[in-house]
Coordinates of C-alpha atoms and ligand atoms in Angstrom, one line a residue:
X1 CA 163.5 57.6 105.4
X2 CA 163.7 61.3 104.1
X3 CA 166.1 62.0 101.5
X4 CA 168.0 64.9 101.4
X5 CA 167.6 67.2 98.6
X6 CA 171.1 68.3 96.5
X7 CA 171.8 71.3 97.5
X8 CA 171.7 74.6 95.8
X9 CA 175.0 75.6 96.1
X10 CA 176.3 73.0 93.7
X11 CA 173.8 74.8 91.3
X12 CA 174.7 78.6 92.4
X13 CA 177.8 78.4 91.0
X14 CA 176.9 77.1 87.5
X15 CA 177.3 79.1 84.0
X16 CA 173.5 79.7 82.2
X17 CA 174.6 77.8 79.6
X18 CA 175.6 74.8 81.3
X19 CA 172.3 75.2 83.6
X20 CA 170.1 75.6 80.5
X21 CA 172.2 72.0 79.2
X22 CA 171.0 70.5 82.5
X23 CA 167.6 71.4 82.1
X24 CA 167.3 70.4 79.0
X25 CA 168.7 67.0 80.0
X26 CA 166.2 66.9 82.9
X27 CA 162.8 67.8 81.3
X28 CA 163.8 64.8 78.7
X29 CA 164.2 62.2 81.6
X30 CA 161.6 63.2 83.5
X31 CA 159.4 62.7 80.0
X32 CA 155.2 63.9 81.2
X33 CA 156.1 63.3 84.6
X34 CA 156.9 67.3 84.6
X35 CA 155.2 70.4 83.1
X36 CA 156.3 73.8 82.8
X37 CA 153.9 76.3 83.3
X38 CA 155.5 80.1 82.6
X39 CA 153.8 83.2 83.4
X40 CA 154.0 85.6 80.4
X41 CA 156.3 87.7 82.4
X42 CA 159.3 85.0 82.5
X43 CA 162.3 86.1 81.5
X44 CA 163.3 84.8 78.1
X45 CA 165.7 82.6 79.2
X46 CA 163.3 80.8 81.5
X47 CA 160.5 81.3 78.7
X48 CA 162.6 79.1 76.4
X49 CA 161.8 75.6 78.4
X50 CA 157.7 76.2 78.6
X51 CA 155.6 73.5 78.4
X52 CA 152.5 75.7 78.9
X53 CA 151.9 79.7 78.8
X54 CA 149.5 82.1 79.5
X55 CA 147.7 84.7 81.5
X56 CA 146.8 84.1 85.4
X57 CA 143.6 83.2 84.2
X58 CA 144.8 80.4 81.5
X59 CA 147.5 78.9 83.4
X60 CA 145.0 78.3 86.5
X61 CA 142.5 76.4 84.2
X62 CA 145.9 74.3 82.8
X63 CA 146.7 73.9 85.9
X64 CA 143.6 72.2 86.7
X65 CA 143.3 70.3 83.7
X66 CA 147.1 69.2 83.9
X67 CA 148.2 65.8 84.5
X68 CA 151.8 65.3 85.5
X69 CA 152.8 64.5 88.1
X70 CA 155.0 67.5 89.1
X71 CA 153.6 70.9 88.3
X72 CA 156.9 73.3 88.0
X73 CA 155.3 76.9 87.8
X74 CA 157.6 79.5 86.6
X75 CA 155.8 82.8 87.8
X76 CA 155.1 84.4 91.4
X77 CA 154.3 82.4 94.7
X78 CA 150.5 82.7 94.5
X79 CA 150.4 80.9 90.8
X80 CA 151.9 77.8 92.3
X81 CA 149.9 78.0 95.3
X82 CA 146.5 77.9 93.0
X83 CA 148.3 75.4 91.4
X84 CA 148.1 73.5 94.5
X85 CA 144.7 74.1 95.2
X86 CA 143.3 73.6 91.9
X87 CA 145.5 70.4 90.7
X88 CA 144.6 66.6 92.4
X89 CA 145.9 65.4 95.8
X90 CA 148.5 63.6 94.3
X91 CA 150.1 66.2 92.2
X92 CA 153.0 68.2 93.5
X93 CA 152.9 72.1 92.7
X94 CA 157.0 73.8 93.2
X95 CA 158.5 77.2 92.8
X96 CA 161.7 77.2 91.5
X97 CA 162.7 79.9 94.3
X98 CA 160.9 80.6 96.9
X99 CA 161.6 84.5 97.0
X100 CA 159.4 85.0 93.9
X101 CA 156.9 86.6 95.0
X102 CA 154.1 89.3 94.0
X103 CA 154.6 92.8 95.7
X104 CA 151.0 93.6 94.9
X105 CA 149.9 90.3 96.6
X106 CA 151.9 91.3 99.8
X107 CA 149.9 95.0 100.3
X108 CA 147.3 92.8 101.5
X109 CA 146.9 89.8 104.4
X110 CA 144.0 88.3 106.2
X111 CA 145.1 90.1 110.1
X112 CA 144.4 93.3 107.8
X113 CA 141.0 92.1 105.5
X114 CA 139.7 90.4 109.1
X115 CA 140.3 93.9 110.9
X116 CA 138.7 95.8 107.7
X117 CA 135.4 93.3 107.7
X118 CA 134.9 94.4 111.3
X119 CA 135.8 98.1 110.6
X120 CA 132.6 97.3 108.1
X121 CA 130.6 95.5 110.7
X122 CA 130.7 98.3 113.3
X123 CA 129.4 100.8 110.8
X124 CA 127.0 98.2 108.5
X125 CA 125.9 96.1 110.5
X126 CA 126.2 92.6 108.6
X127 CA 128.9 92.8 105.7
X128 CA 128.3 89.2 105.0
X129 CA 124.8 90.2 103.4
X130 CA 125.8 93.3 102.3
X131 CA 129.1 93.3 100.7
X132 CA 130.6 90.4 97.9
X133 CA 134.3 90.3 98.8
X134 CA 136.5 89.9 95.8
X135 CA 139.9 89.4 95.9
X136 CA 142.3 89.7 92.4
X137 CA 144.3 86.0 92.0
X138 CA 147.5 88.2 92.8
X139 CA 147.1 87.6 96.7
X140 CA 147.5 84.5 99.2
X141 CA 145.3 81.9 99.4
X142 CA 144.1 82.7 103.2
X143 CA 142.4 85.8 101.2
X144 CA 141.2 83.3 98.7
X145 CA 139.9 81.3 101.3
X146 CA 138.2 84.6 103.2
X147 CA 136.7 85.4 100.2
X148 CA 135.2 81.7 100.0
X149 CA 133.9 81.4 103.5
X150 CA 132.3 84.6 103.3
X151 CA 130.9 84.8 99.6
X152 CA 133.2 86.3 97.7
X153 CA 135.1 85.3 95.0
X154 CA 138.6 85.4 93.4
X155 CA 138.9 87.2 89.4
X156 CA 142.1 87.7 87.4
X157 CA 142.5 90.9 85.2
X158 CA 140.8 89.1 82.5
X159 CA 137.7 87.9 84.0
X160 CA 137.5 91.3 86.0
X161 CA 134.4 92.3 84.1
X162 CA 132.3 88.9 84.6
X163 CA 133.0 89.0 88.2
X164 CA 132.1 92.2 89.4
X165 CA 128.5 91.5 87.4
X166 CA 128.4 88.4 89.7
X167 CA 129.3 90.1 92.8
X168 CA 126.7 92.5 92.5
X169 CA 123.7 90.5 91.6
X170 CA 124.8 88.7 94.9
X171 CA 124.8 92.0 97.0
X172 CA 125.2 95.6 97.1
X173 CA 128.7 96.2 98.0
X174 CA 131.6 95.5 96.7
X175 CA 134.8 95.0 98.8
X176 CA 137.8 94.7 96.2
X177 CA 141.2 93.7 97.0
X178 CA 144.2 93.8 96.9
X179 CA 144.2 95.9 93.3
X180 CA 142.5 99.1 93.4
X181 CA 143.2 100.1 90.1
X182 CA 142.0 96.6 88.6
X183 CA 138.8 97.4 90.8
X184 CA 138.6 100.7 90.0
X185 CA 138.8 100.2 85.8
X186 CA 136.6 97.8 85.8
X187 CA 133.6 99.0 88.0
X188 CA 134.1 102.6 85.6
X189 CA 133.6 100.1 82.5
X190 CA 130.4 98.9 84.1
X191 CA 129.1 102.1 85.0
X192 CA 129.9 103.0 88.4
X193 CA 130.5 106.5 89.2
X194 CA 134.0 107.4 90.4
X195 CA 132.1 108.7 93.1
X196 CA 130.9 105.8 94.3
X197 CA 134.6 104.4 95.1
X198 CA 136.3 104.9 98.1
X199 CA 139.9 103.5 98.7
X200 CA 140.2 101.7 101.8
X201 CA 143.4 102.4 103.5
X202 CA 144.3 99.5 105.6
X203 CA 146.6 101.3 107.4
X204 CA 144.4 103.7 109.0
X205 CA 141.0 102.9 111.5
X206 CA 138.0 102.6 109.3
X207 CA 140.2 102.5 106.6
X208 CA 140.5 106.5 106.6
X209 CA 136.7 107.1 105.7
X210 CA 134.0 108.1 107.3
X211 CA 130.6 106.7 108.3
X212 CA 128.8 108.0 105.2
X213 CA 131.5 107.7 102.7
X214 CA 131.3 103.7 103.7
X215 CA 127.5 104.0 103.5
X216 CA 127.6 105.4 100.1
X217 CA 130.4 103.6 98.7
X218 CA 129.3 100.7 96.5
X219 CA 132.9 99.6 95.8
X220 CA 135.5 100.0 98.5
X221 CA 138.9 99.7 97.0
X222 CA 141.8 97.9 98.9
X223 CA 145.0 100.6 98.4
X224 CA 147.2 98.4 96.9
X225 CA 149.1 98.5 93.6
X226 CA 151.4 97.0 91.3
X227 CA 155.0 98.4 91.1
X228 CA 155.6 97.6 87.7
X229 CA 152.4 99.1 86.1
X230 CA 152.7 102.5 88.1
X231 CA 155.6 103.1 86.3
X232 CA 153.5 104.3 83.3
X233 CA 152.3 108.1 83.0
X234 CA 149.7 109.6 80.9
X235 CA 152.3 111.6 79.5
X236 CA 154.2 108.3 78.2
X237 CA 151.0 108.0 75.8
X238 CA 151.1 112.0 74.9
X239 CA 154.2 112.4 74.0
X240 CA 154.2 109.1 72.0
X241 CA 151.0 109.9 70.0
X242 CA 152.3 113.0 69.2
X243 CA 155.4 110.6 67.3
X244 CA 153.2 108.5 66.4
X245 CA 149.9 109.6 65.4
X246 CA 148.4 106.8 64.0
X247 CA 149.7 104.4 67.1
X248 CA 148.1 102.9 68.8
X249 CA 148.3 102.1 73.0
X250 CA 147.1 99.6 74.8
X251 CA 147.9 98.5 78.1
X252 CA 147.1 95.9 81.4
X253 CA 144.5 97.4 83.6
X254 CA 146.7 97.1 86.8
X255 CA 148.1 100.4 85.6
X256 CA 146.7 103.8 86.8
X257 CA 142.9 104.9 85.8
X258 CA 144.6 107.7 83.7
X259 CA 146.6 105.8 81.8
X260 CA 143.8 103.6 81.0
X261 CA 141.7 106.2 79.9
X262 CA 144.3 107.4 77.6
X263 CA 144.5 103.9 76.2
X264 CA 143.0 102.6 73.3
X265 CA 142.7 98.9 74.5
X266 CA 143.1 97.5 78.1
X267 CA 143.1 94.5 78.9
X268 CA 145.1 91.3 80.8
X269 CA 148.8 90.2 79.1
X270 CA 147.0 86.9 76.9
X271 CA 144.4 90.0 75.9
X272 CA 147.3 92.6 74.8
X273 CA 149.3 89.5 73.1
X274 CA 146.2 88.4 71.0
X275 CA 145.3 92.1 70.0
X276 CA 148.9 93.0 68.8
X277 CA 149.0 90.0 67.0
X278 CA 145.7 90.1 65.4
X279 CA 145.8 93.6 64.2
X280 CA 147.0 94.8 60.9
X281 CA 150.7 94.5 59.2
X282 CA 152.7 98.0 59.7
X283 CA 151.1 99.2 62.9
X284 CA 152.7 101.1 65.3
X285 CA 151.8 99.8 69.5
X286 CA 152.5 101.6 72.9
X287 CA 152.3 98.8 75.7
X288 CA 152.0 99.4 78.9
X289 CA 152.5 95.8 81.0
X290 CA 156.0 94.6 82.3
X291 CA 159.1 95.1 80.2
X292 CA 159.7 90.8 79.6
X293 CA 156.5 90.4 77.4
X294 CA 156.9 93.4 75.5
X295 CA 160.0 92.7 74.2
X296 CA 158.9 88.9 73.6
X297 CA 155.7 90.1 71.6
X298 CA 158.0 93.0 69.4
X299 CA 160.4 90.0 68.4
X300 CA 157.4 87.9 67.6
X301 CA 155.6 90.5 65.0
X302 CA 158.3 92.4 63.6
X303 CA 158.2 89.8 60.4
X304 CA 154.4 91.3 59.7
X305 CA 156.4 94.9 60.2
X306 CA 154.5 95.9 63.1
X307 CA 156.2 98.3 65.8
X308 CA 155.8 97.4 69.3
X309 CA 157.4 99.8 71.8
X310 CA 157.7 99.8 75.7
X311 CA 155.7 102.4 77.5
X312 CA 157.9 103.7 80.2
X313 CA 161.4 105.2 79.8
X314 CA 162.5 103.1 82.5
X315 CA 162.9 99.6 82.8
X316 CA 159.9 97.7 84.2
X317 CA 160.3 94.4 85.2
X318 CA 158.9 92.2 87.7
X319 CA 161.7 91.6 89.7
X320 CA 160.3 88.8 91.7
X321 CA 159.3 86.9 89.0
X322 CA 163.1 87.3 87.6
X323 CA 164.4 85.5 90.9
X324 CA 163.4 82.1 88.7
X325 CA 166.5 81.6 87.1
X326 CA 168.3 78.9 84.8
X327 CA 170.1 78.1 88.4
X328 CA 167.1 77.2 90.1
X329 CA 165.3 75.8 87.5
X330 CA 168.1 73.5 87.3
X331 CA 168.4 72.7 90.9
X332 CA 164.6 71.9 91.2
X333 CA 164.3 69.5 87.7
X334 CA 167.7 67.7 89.0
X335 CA 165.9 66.8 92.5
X336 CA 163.1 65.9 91.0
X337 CA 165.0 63.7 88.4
X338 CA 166.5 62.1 91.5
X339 CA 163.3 61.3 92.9
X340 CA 163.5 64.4 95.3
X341 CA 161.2 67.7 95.7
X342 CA 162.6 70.8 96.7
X343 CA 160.2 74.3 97.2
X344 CA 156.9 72.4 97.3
X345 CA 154.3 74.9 97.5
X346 CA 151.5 73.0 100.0
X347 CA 148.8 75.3 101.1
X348 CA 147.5 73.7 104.5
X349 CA 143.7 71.3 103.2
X350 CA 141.1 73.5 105.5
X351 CA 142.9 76.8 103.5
X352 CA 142.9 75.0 100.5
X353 CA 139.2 73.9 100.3
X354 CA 137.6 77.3 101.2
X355 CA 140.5 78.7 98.4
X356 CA 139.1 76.1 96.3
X357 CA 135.5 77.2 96.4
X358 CA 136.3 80.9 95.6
X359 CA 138.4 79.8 92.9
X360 CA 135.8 77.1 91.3
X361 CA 133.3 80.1 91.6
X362 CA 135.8 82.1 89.3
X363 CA 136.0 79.7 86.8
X364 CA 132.2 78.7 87.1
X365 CA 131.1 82.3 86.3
X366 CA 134.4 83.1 83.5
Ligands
13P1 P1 147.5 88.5 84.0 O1 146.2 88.2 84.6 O2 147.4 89.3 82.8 O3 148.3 87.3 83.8 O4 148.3 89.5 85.0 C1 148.9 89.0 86.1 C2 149.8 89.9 86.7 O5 150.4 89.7 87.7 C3 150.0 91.2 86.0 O6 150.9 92.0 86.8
SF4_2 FE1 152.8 91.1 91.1 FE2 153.2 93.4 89.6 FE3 154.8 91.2 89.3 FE4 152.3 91.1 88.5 S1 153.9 92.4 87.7 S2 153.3 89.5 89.6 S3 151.3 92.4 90.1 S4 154.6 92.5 91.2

């Protein structure tokens, strides 16, 4: 007989504190049936009850390697979902809410990557032995499971690097989604010419290029971005080294070519937290990733008297990722707690297995 979950409105209406008393209460019952697993991102409150943190890159490998029972992943919908795929049978992989998801993710789905792979047929020929699909973790797992059933493979932001070097000792091309300005950093670091990117507009019939320029491309970028990261300017890093002369900036490379080019260190959010911590007492850092882990990493050095400052004069945050709140974090340990499972993220087995073999090539190669 099903059991009905308890429902959420009994949560909705509950102060933080008292929801951060109930989840407190339920991690202890539920002992290493549970695990946390928090994005670096998280807001603090949420932070506060890890079991595990990390990078995209790091909590997929935990995830993996993890063996309770429920797998609570506080972060964006396609974290839990490679928590799904990458975890055994028997484990159960939830999203506190199931709004949180990744806006970057959503620029890209497999109606629009099928149409663009025939787009590439008509004028290549045969894309399967020409082109490596590579699609950034930040996307569903259908486009994981594309990239597996045709070759391709799936890279975070701090794998980029090793990936695109496999990709291209498999074949010539490079189809990169759904990040263009991951793709587009990284295949500069290796050498590419600029001019041998082409943004792929899914929008438009061929994806707005010609022929030739698909012919001469060697890496065709997916225009998609991240809403958070293209809030930083050049001119953020300008008029700060101008301040601060002997700053230094570093900065995630979902954020605009320029901005990395201006930076003295780029890299994915376990990267930036390990170079601000290593480096010297008393120095000054621009960051340029969201707003959450910025303000989590000044706290955590300001003891050693290092600065840490926010690149963008607005706020940044990922606003999906702040749907997980003490609420429903609350709701979801209680349900469990009571033997039921609420926002169980299942991704259907024939997805799953093709995800699963773009993914293991990932963590084969990183
Ligand atoms: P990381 O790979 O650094 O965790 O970045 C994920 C992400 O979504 C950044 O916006
Ligand atoms: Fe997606 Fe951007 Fe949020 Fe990262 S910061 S999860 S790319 S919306």
């Amino acid at each position: 007989m099903q059991v009905s979950p308890i429902s959420f409105d009994r949560f909705n209406v509950l102060k933080d504190a008292e929801a951060h008393e109930r989840i407190r209460a339920a991690k202890e019952k539920l002992g290493k049936r549970v695990s946390l697993l928090v994005h670096h991102y998280q807001r603090a409150d949420i932070y506060q009850h890890h079991d595990l943190t990390g990078d995209s890159l790091k909590l997929s490998r935990l995830a993996s390697q993890s063996d309770a029972e429920y797998i609570v992943f506080c972060g964006v919908h396609f974290m839990a979902e490679v928590a799904d795929i990458l975890s055994k049978p028997e484990q159960i992989s939830i999203l506190p809410d199931l709004a949180a998801g990744c806006s970057m993710a959503d620029m890209a789905n497999l109606a629009k990557v099928e149409r663009c792979w025939r787009d590439l047929r008509d004028v290549l020929g045969t894309p399967d032995e020409l082109i490596t699909p590579v699609t950034y973790i930040n996307s569903a797992a259908d486009l994981k499971a594309f990239c597996g059933e045709h070759g391709g493979i799936v890279c975070t932001s701090s794998n980029a690097p090793k990936i695109l070097d496999w990709s291209f000792k498999q074949r010539e091309k490079v189809l990169f989604f759904p990040d263009q300005h991951l793709g587009r950093w990284t295949a500069h670091k290796m050498g590419i010419p600029l001019d041998a990117m082409q943004v792929w507009d899914p929008d438009l019939p061929n994806g707005g290029l010609t022929p030739e320029q698909i012919k001469g491309a060697k890496m065709l970028l997916w225009k998609g971005h991240c809403a958070v990261h293209q809030m930083f300017q050049p001119a953020h890093i300008t008029n700060w080294r101008k301040q601060n002369p002997d700053g230094m900036v570093i900065s995630h490379p979902e954020s605009a070519f320029e901005v990395c080019t201006a930076s003295d260190y780029v890299g994915s959010t376990e990267y930036i937290i390990q170079v601000v911590k290593d480096a010297k007492p008393g120095t000054k850092w621009l960051v340029g990733t969201e707003l959450n882990l910025v303000n989590r990493l000044a706290d955590e050095v300001k003891h050693e008297g290092k600065i840490v400052q926010f690149m963008s004069p607005m706020v940044c945050m990922c606003s999906t990722m702040q749907r997980i709140d003490p609420q429903h974090l609350a709701w979801t340990l209680e349900n469990l707690v009571e033997g039921k499972v609420v926002n169980r993220i299942s991704v259907p087995a024939h997805e799953a297995e093709l995800a699963k073999l773009s993914l293991e090539r990932m963590l084969a190669v990183s």
